[in-house]
mmCIF file with all atom_site columns, C-alpha atoms in Angstrom:
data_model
loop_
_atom_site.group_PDB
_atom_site.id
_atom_site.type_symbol
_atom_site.label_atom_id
_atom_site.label_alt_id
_atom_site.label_comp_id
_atom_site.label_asym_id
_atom_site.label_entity_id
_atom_site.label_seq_id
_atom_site.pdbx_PDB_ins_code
_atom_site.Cartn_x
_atom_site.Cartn_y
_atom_site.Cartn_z
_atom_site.occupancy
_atom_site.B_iso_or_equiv
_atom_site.pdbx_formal_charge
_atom_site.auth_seq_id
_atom_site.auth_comp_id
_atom_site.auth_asym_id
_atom_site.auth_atom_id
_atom_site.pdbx_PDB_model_num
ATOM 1   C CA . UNK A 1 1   ? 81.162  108.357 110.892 1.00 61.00 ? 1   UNK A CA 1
ATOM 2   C CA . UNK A 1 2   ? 83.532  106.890 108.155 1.00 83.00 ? 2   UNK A CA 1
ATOM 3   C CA . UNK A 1 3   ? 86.844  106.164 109.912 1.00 92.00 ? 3   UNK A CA 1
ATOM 4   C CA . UNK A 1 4   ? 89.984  104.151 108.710 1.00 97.00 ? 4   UNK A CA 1
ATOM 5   C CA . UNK A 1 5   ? 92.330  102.587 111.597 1.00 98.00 ? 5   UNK A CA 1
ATOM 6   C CA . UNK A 1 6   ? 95.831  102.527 110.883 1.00 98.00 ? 6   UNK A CA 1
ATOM 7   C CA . UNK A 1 7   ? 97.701  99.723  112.920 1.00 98.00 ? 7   UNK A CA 1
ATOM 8   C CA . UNK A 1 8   ? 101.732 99.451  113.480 1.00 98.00 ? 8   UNK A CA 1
ATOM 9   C CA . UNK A 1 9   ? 102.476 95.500  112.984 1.00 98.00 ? 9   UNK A CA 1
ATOM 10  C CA . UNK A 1 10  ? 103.851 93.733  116.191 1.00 98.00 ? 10  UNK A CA 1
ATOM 11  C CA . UNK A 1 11  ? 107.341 93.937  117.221 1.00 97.00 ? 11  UNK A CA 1
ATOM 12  C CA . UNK A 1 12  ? 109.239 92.450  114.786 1.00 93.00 ? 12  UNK A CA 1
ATOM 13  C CA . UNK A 1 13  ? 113.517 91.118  114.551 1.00 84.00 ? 13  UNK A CA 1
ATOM 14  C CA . UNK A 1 14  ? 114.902 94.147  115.795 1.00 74.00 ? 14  UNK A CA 1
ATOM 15  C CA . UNK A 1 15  ? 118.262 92.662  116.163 1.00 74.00 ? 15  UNK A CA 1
ATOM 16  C CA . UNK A 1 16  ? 118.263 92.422  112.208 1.00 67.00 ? 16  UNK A CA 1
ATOM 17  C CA . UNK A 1 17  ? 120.851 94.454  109.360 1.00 72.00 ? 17  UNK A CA 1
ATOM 18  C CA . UNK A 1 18  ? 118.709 94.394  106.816 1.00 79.00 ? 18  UNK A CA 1
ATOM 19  C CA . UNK A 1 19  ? 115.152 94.012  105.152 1.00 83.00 ? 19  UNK A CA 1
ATOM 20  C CA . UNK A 1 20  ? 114.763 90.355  104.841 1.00 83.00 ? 20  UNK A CA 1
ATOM 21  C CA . UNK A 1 21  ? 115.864 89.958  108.134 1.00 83.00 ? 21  UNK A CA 1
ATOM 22  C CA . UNK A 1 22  ? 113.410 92.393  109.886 1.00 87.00 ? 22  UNK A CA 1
ATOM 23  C CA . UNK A 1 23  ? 110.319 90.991  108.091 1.00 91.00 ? 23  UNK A CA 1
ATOM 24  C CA . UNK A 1 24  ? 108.842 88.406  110.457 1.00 93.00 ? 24  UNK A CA 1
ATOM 25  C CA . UNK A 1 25  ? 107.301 88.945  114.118 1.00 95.00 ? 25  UNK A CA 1
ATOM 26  C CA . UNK A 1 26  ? 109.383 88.095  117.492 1.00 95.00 ? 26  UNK A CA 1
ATOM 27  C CA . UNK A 1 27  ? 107.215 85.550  119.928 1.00 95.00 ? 27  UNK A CA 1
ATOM 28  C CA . UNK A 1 28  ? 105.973 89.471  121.408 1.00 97.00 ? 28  UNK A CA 1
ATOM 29  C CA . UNK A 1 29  ? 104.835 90.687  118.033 1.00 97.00 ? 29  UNK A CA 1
ATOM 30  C CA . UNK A 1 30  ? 102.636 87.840  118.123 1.00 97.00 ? 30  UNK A CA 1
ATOM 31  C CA . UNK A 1 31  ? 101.593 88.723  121.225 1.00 98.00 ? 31  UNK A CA 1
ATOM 32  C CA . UNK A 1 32  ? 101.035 92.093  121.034 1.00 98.00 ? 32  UNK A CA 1
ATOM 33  C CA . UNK A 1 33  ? 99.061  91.620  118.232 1.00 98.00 ? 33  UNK A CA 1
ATOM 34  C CA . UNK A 1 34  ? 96.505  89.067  119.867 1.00 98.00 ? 34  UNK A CA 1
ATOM 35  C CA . UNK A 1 35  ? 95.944  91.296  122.758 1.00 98.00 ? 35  UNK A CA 1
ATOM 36  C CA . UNK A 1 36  ? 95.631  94.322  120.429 1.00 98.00 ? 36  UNK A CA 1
ATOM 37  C CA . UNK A 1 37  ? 92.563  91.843  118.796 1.00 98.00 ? 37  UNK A CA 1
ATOM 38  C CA . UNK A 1 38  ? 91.537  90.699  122.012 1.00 98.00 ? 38  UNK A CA 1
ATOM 39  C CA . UNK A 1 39  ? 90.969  94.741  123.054 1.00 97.00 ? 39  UNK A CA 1
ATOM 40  C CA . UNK A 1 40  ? 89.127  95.408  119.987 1.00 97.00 ? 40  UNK A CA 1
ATOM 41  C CA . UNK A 1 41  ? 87.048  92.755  119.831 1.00 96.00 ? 41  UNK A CA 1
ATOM 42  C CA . UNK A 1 42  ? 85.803  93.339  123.459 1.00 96.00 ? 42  UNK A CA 1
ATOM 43  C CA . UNK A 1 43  ? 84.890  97.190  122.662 1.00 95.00 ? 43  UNK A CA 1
ATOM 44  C CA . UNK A 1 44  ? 82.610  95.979  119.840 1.00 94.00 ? 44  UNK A CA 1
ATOM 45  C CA . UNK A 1 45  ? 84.861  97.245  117.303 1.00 93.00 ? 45  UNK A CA 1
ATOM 46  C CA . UNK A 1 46  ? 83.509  95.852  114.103 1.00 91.00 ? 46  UNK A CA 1
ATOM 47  C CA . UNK A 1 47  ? 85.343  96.217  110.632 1.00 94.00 ? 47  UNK A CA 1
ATOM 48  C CA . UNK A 1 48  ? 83.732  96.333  106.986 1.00 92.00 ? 48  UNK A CA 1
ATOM 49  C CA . UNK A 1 49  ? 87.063  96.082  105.830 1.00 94.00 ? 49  UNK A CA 1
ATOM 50  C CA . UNK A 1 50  ? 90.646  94.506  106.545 1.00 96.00 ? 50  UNK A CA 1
ATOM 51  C CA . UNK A 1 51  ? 93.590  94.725  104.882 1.00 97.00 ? 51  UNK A CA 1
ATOM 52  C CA . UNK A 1 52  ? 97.526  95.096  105.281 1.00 98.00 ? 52  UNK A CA 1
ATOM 53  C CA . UNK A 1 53  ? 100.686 95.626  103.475 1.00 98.00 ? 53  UNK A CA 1
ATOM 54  C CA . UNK A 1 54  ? 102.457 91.803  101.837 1.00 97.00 ? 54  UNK A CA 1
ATOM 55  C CA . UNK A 1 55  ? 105.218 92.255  104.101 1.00 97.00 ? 55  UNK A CA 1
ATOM 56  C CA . UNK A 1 56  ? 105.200 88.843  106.439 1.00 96.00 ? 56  UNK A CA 1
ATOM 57  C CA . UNK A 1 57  ? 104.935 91.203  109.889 1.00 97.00 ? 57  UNK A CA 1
ATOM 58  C CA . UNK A 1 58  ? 102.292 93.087  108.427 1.00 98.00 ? 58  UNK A CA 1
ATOM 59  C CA . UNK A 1 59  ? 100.595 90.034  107.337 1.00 97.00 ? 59  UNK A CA 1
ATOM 60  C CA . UNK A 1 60  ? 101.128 87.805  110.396 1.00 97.00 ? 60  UNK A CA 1
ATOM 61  C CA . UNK A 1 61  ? 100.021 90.747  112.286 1.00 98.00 ? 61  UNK A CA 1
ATOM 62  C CA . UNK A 1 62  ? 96.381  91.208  111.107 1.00 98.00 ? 62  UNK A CA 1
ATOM 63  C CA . UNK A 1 63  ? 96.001  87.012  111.159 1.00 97.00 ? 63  UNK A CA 1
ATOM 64  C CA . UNK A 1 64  ? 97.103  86.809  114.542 1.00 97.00 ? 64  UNK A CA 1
ATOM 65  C CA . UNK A 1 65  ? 94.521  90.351  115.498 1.00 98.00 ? 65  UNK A CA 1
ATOM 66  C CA . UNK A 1 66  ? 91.743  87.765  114.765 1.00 95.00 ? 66  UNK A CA 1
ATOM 67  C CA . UNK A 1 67  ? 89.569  90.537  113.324 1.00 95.00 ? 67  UNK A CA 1
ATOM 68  C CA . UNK A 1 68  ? 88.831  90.529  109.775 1.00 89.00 ? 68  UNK A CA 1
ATOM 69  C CA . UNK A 1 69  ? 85.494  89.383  109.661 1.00 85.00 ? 69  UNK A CA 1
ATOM 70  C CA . UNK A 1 70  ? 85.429  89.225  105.752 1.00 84.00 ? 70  UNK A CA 1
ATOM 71  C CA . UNK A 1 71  ? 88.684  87.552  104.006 1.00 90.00 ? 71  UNK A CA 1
ATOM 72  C CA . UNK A 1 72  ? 91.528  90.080  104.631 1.00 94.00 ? 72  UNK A CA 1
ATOM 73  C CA . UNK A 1 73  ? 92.944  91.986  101.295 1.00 96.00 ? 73  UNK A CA 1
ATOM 74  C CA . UNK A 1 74  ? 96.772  92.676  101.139 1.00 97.00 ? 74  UNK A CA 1
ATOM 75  C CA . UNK A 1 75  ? 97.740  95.657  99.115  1.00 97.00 ? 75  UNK A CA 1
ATOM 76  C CA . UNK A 1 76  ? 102.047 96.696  98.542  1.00 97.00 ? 76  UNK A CA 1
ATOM 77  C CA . UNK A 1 77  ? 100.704 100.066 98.775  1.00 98.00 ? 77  UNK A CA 1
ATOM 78  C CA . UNK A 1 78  ? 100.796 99.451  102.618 1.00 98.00 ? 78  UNK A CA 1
ATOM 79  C CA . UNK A 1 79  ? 104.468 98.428  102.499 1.00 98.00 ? 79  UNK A CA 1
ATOM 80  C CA . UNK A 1 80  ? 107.081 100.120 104.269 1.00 97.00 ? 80  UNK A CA 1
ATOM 81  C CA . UNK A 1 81  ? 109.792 102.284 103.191 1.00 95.00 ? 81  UNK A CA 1
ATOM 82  C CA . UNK A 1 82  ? 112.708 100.206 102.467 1.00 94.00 ? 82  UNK A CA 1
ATOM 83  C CA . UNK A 1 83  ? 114.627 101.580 105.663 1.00 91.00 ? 83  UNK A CA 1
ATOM 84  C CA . UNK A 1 84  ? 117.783 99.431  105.789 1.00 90.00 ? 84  UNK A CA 1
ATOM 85  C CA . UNK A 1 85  ? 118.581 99.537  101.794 1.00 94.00 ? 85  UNK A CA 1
ATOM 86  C CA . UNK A 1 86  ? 118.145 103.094 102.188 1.00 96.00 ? 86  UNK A CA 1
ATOM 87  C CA . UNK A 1 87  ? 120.606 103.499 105.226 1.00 95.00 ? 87  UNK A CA 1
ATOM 88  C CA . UNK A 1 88  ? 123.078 101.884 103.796 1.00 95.00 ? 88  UNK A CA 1
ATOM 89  C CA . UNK A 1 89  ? 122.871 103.939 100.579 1.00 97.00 ? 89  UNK A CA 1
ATOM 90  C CA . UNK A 1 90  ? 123.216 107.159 102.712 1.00 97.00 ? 90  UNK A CA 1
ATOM 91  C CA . UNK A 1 91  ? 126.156 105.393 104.726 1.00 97.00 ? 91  UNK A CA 1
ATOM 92  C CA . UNK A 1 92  ? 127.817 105.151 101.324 1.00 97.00 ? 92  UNK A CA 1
ATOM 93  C CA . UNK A 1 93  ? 127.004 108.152 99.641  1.00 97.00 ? 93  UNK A CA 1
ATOM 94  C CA . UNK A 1 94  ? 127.330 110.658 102.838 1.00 97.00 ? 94  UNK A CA 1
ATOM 95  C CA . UNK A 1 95  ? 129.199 108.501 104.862 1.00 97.00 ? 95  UNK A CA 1
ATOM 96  C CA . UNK A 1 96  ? 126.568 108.956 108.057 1.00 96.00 ? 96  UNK A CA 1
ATOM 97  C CA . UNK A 1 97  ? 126.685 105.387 109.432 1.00 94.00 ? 97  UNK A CA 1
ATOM 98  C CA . UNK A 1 98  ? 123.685 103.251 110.282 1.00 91.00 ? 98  UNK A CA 1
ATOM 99  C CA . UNK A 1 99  ? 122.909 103.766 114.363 1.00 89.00 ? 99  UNK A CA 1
ATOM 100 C CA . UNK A 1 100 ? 123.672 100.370 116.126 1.00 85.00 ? 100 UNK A CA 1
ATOM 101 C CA . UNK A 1 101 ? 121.197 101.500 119.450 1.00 85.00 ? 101 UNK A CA 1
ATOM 102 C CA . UNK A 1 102 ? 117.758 103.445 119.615 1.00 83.00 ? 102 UNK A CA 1
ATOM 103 C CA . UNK A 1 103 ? 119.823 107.547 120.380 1.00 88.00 ? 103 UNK A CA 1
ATOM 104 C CA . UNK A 1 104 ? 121.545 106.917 117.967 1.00 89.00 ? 104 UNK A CA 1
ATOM 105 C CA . UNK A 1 105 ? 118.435 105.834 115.641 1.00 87.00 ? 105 UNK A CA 1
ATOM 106 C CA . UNK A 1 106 ? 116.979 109.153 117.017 1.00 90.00 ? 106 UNK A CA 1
ATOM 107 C CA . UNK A 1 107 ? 119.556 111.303 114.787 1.00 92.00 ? 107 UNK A CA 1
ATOM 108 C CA . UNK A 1 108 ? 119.780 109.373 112.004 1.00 94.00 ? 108 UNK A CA 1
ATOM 109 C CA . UNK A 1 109 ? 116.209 109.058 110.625 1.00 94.00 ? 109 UNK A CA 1
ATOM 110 C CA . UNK A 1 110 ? 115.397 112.993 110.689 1.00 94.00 ? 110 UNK A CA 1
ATOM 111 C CA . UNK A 1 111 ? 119.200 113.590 108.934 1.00 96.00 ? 111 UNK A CA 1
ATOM 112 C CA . UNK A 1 112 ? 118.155 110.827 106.610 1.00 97.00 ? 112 UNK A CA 1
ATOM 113 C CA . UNK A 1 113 ? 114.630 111.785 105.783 1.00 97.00 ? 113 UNK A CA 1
ATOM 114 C CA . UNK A 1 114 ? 115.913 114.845 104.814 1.00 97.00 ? 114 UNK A CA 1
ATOM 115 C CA . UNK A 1 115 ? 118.110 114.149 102.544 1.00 98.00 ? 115 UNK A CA 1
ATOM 116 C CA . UNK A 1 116 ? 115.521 111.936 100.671 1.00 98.00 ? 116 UNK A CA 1
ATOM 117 C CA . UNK A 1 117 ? 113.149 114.511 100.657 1.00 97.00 ? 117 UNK A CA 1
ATOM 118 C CA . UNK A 1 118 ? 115.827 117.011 99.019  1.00 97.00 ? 118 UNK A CA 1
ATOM 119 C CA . UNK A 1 119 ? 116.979 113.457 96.349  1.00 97.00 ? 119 UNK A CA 1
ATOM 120 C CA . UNK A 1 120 ? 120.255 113.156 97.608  1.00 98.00 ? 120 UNK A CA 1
ATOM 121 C CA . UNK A 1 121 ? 119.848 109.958 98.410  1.00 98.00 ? 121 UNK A CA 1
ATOM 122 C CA . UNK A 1 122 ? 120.527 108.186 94.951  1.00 97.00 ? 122 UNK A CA 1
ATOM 123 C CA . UNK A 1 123 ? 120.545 104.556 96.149  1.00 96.00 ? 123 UNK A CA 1
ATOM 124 C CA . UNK A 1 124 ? 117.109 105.140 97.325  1.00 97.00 ? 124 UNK A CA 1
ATOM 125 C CA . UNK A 1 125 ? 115.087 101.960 96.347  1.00 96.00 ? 125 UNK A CA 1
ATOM 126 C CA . UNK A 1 126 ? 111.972 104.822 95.657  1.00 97.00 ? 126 UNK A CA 1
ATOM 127 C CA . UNK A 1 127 ? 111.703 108.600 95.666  1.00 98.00 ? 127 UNK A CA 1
ATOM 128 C CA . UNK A 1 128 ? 109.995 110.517 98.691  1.00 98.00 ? 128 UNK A CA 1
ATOM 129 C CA . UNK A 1 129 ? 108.017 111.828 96.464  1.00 98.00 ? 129 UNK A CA 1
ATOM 130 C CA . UNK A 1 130 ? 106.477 108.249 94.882  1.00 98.00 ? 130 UNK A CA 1
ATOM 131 C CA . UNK A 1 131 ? 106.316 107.281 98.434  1.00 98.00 ? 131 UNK A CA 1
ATOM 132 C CA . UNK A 1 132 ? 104.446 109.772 99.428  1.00 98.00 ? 132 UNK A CA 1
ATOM 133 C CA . UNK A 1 133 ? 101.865 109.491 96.309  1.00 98.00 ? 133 UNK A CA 1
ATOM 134 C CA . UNK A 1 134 ? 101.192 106.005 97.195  1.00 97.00 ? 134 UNK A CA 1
ATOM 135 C CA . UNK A 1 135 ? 100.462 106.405 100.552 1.00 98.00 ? 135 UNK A CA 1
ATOM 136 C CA . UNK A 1 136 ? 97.929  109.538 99.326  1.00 97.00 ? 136 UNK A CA 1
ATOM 137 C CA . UNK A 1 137 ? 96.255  107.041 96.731  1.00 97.00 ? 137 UNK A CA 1
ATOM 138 C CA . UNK A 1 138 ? 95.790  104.317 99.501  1.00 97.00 ? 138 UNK A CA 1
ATOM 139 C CA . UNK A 1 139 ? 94.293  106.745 102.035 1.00 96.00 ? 139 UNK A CA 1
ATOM 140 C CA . UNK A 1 140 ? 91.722  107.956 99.263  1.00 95.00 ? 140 UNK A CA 1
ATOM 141 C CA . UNK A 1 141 ? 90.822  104.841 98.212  1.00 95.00 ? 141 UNK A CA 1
ATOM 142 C CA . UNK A 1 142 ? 90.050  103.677 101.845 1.00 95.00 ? 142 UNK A CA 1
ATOM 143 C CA . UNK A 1 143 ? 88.411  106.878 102.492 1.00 94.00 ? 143 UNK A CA 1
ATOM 144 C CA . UNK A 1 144 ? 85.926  106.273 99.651  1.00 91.00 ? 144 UNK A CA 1
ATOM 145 C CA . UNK A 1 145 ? 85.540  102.475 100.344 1.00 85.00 ? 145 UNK A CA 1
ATOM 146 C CA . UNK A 1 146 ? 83.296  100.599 102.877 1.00 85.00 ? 146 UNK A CA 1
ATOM 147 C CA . UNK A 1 147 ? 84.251  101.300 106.704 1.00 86.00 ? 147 UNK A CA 1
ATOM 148 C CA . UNK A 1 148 ? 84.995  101.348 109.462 1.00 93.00 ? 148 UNK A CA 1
ATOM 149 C CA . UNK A 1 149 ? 88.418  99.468  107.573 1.00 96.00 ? 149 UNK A CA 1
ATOM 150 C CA . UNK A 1 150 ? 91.427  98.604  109.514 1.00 97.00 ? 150 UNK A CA 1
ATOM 151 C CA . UNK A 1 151 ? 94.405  98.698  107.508 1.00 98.00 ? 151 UNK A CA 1
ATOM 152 C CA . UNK A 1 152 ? 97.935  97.068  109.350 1.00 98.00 ? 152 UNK A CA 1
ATOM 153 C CA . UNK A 1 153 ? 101.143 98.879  107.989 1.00 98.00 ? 153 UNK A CA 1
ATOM 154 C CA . UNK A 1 154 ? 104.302 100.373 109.325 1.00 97.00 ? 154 UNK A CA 1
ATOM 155 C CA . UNK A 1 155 ? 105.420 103.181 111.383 1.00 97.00 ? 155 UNK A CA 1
ATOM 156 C CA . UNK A 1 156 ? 106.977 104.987 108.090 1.00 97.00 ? 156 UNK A CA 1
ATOM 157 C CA . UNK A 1 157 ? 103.550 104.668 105.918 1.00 98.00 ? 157 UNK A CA 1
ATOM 158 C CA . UNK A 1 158 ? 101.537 106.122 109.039 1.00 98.00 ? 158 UNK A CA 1
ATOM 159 C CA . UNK A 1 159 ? 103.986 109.018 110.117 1.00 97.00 ? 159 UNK A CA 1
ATOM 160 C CA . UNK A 1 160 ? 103.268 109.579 106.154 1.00 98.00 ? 160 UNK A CA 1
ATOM 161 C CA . UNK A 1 161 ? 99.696  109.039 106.263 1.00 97.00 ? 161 UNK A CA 1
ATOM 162 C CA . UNK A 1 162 ? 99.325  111.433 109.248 1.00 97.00 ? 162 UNK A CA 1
ATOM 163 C CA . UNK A 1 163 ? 101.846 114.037 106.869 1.00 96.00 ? 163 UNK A CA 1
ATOM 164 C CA . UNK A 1 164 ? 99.606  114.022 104.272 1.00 95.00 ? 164 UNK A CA 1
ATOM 165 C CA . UNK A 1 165 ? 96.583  113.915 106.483 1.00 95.00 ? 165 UNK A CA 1
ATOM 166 C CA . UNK A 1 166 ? 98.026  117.095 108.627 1.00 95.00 ? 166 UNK A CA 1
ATOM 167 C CA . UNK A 1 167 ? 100.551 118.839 105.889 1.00 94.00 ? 167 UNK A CA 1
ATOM 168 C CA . UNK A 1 168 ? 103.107 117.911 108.033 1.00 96.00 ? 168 UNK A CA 1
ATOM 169 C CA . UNK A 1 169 ? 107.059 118.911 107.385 1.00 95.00 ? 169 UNK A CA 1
ATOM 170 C CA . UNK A 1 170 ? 109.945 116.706 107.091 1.00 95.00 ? 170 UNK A CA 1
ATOM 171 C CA . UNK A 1 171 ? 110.969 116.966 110.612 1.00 93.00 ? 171 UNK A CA 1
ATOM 172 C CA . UNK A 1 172 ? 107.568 116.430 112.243 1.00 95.00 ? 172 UNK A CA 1
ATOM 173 C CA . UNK A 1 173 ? 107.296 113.992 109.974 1.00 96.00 ? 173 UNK A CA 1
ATOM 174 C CA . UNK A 1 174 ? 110.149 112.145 110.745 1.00 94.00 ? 174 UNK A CA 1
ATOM 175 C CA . UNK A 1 175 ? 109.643 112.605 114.881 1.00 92.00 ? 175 UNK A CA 1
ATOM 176 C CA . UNK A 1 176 ? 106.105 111.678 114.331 1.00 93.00 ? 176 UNK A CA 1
ATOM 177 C CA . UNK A 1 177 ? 107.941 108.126 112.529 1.00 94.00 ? 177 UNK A CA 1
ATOM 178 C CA . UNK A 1 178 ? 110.342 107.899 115.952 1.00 93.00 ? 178 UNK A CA 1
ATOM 179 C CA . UNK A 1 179 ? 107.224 107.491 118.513 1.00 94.00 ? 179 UNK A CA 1
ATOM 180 C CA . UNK A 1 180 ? 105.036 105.056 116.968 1.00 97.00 ? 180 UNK A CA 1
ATOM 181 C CA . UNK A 1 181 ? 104.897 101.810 118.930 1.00 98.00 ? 181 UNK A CA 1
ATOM 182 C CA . UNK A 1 182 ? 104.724 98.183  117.743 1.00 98.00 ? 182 UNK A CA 1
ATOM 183 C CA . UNK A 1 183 ? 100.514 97.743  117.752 1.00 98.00 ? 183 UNK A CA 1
ATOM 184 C CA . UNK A 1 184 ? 99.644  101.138 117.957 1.00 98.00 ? 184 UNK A CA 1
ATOM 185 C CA . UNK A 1 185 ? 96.466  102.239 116.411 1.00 98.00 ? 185 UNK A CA 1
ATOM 186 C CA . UNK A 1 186 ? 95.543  105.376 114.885 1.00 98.00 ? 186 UNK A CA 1
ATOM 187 C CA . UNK A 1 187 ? 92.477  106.527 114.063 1.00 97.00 ? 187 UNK A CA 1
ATOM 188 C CA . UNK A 1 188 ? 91.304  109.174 111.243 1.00 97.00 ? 188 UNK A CA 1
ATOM 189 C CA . UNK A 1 189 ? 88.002  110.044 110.625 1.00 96.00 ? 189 UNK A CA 1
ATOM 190 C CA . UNK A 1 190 ? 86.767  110.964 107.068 1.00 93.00 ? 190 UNK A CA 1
ATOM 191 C CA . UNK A 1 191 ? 85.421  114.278 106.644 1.00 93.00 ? 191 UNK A CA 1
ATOM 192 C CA . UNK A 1 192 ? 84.128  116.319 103.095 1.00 90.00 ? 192 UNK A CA 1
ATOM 193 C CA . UNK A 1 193 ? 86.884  118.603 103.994 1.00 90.00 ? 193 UNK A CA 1
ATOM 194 C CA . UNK A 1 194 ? 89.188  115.481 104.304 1.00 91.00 ? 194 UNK A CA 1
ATOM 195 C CA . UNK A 1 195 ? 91.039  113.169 107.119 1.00 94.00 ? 195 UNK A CA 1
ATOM 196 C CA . UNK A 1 196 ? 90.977  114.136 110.939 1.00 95.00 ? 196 UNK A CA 1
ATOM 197 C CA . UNK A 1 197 ? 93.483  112.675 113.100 1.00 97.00 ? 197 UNK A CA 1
ATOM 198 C CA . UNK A 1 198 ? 91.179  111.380 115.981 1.00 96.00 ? 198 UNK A CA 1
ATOM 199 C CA . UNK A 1 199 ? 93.401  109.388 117.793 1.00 97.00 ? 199 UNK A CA 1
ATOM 200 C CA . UNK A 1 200 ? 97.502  108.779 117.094 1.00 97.00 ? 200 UNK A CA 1
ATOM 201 C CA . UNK A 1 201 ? 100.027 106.058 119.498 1.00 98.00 ? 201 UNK A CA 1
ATOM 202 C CA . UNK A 1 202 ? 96.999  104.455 121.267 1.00 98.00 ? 202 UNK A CA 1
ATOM 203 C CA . UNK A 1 203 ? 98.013  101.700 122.907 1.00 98.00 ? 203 UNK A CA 1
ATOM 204 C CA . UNK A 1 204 ? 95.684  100.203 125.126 1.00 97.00 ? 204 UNK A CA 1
ATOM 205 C CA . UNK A 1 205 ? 95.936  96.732  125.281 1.00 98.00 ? 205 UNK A CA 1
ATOM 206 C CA . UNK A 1 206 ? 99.606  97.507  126.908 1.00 97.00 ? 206 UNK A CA 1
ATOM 207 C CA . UNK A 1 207 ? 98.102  99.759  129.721 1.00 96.00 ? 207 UNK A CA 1
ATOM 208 C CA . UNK A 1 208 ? 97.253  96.787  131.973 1.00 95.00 ? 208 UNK A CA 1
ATOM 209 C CA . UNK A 1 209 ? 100.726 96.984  134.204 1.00 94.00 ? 209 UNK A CA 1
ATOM 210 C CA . UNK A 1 210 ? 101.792 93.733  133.545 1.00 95.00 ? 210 UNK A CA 1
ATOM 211 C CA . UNK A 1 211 ? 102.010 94.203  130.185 1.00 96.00 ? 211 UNK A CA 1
ATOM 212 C CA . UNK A 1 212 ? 103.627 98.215  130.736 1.00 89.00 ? 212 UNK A CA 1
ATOM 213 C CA . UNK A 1 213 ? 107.158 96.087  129.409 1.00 94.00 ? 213 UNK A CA 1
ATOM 214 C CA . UNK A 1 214 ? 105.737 94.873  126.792 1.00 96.00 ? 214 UNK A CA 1
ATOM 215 C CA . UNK A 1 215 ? 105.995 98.404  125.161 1.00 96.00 ? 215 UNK A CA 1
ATOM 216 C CA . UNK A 1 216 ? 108.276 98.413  121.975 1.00 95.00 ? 216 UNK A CA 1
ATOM 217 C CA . UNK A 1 217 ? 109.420 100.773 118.894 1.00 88.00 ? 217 UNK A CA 1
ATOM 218 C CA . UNK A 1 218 ? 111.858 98.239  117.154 1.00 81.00 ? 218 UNK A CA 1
#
């Protein structure tokens, strides 16, 4: 059966303010993403088709999976939302300030999604709505492609894959976007009727307990 496996990159610079400063993988990224390969690779997974977002932890991510076994595509379509610039534009306009620890993080993103979703949110470096196109187009264009494809992205662009793939609202949206872990792998499965969620958070090459720390969302 046609399916399309949507990977979180690795653990990137969670310390960091802002976008530039985010995009590249801590020493654990790395690891988590070779492990994440390692696991695949043993199970016989096999993949027509690789691809990722440009961003440099999306890219270093797939590359350091080890499983494209044709030359991997990269396609902005798979970027992430542009979470910082957008914080700080709802800081300014609404005066909600950006969360400095993960509770805090928690109560922000829903508030903030929200107030995309509605346009309030002028500073916004896209629209929810042109978001959430792209991420449709990308999803149908796998979907009709060659597969099994695994495509390595961010937790925003799969909580909005799996919204588009489940008519999801904003909020389980956005709580759906708070639980992905770094290397998780979800799995939809193309139907005529359209995408199944088959699997969602997997993490597997973490289970082994001394790797249970190794579990990250930032």
């Amino acid at each position: 059966m046609t399916h399309i496996l949507l990977v979180r990159h690795g653990q990137a610079n969670s310390a960091a303010r802002d976008e530039a400063s985010y995009d590249r993988l801590s020493p654990l990224g790395r690891e988590q993403a070779r492990w994440l390969g390692a696991h695949l690779r043993e199970g016989g997974e096999r993949f027509a088709q690789a691809v990722s977002g440009t961003l440099n932890r999306q890219v270093e991510t797939l590359e350091e999976m080890g499983v494209a076994e044709a030359a991997p595509v990269q396609d902005p379509r798979l970027n992430e939302l542009e979470y910082f610039t957008m914080a700080q534009a709802f800081e300014v306009e609404h005066g909600v300030p950006m969360p400095i620890d993960r509770p805090a993080f928690l109560e922000h993103l829903p508030a903030m999604f929200a107030a995309w979703e509605r346009g309030e949110i002028e500073g916004a470096p896209e629209t929810f709505a042109a978001f959430e196109a792209r991420i449709a187009d990308m999803l149908a264009e796998l979907s009709q492609g060659k597969s099994p494809v695994v495509a390595v992205t961010s937790g925003g662009v799969i909580g909005m894959a799996l919204r588009v793939a489940l008519r999801l609202d904003i909020r389980a949206f956005a709580h759906l976007c708070l639980s992905i872990e770094n290397t998780s792998i979800h799995r939809l499965q193309v139907l005529p009727s359209g995408l199944a969620l088959a699997q969602f958070n997997a993490c597997p090459h973490l289970e082994p307990r001394e790797r249970r720390t190794s579990r990250t969302h930032l």
